[in-house]
Structures are given as structure tokens and as C-alpha cells.
PDB file of C-alpha atoms in Angstrom:
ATOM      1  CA  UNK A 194      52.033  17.741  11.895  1.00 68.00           C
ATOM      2  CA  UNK A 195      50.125  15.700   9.454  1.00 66.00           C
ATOM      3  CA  UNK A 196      47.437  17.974   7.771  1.00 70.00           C
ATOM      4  CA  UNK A 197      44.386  16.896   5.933  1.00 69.00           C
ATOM      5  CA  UNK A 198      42.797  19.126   3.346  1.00 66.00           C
ATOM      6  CA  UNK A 199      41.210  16.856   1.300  1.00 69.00           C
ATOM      7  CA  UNK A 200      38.176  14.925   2.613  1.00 71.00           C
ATOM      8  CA  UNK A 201      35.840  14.445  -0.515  1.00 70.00           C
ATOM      9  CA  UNK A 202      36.445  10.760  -0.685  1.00 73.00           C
ATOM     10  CA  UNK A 203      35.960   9.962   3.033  1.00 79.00           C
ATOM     11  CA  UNK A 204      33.241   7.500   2.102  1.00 83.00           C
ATOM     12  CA  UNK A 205      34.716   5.904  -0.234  1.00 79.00           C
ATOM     13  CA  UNK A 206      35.892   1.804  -0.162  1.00 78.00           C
ATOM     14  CA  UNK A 207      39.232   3.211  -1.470  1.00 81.00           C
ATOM     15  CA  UNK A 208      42.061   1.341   0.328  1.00 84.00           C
ATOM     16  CA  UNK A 209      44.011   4.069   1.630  1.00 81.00           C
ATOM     17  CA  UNK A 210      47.598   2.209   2.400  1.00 85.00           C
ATOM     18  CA  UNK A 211      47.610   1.371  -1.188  1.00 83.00           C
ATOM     19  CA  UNK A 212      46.528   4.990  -1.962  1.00 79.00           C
ATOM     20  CA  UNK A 213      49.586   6.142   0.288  1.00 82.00           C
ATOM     21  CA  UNK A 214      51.912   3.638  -0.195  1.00 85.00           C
ATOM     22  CA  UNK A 215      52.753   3.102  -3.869  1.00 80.00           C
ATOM     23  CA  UNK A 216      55.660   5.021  -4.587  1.00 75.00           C
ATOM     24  CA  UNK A 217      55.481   4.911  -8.688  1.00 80.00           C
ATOM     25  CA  UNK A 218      52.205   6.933  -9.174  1.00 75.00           C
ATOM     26  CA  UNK A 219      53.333  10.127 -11.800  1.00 78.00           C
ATOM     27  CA  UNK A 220      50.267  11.609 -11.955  1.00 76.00           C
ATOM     28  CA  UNK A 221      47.332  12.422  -9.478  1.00 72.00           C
ATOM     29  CA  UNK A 222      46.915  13.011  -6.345  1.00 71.00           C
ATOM     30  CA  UNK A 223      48.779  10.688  -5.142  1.00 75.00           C
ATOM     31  CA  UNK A 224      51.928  11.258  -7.166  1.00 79.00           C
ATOM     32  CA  UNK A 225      55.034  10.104  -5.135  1.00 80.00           C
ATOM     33  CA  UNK A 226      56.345  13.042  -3.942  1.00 83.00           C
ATOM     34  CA  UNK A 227      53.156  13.746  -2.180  1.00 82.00           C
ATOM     35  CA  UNK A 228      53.309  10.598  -0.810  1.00 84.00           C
ATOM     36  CA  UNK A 229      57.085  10.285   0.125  1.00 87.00           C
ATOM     37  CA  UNK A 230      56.835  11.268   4.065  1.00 88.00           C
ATOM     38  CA  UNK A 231      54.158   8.828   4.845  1.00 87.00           C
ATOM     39  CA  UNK A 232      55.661   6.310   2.894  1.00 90.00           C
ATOM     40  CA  UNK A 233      59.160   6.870   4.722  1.00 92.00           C
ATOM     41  CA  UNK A 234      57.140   6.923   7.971  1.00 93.00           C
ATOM     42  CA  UNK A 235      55.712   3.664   7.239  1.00 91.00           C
ATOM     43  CA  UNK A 236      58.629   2.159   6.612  1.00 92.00           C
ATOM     44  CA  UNK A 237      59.717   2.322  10.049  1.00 95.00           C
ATOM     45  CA  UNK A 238      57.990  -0.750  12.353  1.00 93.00           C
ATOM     46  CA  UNK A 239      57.446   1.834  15.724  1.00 95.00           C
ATOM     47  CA  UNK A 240      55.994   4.765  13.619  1.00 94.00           C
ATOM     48  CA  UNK A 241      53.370   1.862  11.884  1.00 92.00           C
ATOM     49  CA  UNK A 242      52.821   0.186  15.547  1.00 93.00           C
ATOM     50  CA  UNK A 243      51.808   4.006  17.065  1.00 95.00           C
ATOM     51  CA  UNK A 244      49.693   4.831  14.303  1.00 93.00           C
ATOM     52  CA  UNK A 245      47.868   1.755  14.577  1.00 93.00           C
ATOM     53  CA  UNK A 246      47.347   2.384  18.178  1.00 95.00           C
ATOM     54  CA  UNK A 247      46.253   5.700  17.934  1.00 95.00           C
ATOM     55  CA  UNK A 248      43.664   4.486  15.087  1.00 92.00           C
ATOM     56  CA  UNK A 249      42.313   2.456  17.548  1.00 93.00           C
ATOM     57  CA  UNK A 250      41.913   4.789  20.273  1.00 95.00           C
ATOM     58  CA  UNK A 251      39.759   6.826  18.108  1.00 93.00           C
ATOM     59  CA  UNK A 252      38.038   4.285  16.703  1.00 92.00           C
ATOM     60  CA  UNK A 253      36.653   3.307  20.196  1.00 93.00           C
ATOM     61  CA  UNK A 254      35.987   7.345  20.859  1.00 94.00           C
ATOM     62  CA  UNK A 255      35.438  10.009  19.156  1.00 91.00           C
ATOM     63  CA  UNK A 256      35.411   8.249  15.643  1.00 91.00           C
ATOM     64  CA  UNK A 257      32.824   5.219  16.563  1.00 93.00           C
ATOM     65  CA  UNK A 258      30.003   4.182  14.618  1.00 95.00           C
ATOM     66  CA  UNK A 259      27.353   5.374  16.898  1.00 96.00           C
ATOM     67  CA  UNK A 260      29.011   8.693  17.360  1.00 95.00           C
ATOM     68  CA  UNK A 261      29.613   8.845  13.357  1.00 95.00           C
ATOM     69  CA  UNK A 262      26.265   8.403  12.503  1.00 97.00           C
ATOM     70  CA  UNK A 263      24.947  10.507  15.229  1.00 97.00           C
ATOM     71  CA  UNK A 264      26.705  13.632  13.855  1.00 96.00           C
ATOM     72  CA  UNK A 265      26.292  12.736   9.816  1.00 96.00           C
ATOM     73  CA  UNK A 266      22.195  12.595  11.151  1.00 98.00           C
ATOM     74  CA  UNK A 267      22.368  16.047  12.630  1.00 98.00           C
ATOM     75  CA  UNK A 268      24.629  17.729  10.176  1.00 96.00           C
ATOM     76  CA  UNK A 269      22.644  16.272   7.321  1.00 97.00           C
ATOM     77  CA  UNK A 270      19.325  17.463   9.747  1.00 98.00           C
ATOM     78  CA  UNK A 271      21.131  20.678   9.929  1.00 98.00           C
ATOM     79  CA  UNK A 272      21.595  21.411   5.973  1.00 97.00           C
ATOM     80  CA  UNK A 273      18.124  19.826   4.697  1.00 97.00           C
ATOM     81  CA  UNK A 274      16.106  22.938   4.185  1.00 97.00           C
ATOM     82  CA  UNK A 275      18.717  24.066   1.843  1.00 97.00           C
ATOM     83  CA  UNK A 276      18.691  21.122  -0.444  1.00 97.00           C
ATOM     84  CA  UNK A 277      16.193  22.141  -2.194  1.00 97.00           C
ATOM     85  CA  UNK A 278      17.469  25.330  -3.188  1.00 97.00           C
ATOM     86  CA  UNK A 279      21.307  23.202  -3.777  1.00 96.00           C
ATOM     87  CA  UNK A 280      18.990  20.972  -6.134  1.00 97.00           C
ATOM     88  CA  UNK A 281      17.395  23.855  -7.999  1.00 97.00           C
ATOM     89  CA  UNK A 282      19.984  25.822  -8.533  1.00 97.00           C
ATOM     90  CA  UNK A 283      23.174  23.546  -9.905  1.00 97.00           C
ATOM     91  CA  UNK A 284      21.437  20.179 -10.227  1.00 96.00           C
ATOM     92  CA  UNK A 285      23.760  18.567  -7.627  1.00 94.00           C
ATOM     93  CA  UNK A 286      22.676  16.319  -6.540  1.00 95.00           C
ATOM     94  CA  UNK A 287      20.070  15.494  -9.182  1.00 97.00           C
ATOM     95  CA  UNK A 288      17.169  15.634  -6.490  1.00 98.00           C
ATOM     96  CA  UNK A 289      16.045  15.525  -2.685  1.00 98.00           C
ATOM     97  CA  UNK A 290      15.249  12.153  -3.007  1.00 98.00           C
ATOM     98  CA  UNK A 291      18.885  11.147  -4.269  1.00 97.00           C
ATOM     99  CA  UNK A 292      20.673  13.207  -1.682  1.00 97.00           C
ATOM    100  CA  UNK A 293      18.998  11.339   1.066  1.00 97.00           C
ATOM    101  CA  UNK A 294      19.529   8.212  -1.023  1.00 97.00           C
ATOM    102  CA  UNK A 295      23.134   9.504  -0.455  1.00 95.00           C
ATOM    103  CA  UNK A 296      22.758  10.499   2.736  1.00 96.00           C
ATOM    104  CA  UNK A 297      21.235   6.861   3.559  1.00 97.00           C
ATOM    105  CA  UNK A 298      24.170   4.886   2.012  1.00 95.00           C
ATOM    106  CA  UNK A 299      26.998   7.571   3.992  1.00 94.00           C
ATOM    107  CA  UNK A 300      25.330   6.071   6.826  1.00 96.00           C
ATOM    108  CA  UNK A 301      25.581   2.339   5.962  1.00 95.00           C
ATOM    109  CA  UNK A 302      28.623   3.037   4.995  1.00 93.00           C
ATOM    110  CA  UNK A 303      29.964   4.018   8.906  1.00 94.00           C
ATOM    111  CA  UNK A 304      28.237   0.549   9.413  1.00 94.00           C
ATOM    112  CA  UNK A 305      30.985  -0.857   7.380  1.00 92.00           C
ATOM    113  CA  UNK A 306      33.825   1.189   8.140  1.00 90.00           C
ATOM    114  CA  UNK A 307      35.561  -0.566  11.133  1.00 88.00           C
ATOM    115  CA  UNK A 308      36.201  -3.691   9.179  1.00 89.00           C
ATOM    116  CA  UNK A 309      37.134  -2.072   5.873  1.00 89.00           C
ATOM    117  CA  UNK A 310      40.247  -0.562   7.798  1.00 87.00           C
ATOM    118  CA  UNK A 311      40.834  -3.811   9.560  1.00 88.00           C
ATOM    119  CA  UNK A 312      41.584  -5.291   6.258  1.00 90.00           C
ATOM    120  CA  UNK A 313      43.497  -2.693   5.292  1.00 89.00           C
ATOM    121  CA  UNK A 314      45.661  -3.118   8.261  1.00 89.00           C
ATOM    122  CA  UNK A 315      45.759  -7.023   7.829  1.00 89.00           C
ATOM    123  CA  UNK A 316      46.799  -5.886   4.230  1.00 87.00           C
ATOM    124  CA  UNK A 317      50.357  -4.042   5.698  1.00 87.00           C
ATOM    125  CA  UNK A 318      50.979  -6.378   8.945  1.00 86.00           C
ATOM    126  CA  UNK A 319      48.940  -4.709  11.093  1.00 85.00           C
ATOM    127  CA  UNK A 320      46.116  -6.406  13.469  1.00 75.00           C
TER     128      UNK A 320
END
């Protein structure tokens, strides 16, 4: 099974079939060889038409907007008093105000989301 252990760019615009898909990268995280089974995957039609699929089915579930937002507003609900002390003590983020600045734009962001990936999916044949 696929696992993920890396989730720090989650809400980022980053386009991740051309994050998975180039096959030349030699340095990073996304050098080819840690790349090369999702890239073989991909290149077969059925794998790309299932994947799609299943994308969709948790899109319109348990990965929805309104769910989404509903658990970033109680996990960030749930971690608030200890900002402060976060802020305080290693300056990251910079202050309360800018972690709910970031907290705010996380949330506009899951706003977004659904047609960022339908691009993407436009962008390798998929619709």
C-alpha cells in the first residue's frame, strides 16, 4: 500500500502530478527513484481511471469542503491555548495573530481545493 509520511505541504497550490510525474528530478524530494512506482502506475490507463474514481469518492465524503473545514476549525479550536506558549517559546509562527492569519487562509484554501485538483486532472487526461 501507498503510504504517506509527509503532509507539510498539504496546503499548498503545488501541482502534485507534476510533482509525481517528472521522471528527471536528481535532487529533492521528489528525485526519480522516489517517484518511479507512481509514475509506472500512472502509466497504465485502468490504474489512472481507478484512482480518479476513488478521488472522487472521497472528495464527495470524507474529504469535502464542509467536512474539511469543520475539522481544521476544531483541531485549530483544540490547539489554541497553546499558541501562545508555541509563539513565546520558538517564534513560530511569529505571533497569535499570524497563526490565525494562517489558520484563516488554510481555510480558504479548502474553499479552493476541489477545482485546483480538477485542473490537475484536466492537466493528465483526466475529467
Amino acid at each position: 500500500r501507498f503510504i504517506l509520511y509527509d503532509m507539510d505541504a498539504c496546503f499548498r497550490k503545488d501541482n502534485m502530478f507534476d510533482y509525481l510525474l517528472t521522471g528527471d528530478q536528481l535532487k529533492g524530494n521528489n528525485v526519480h527513484t522516489s517517484t518511479l512506482v507512481f509514475r509506472k502506475l500512472f502509466s497504465n490507463a485502468q490504474f489512472k481511471e481507478l484512482f480518479y474514481e476513488r478521488f472522487q469518492e472521497l472528495e464527495n465524503s470524507i474529504l469535502n469542503e464542509g467536512q474539511l473545514k469543520d475539522r481544521l476549525s476544531e483541531m485549530s479550536t483544540r490547539i489554541e491555548s497553546s499558541i501562545q506558549l508555541q509563539v513565546d517559546r520558538w517564534h513560530m509562527p511569529e505571533s497569535f495573530d499570524a497563526w490565525n492569519e494562517k489558520i484563516d487562509r488554510m481555510h480558504s484554501f479548502l474553499g479552493r481545493r476541489g477545482g485546483i485538483y480538477k485542473e490537475e486532472f484536466e492537466g493528465i487526461g483526466l475529467e
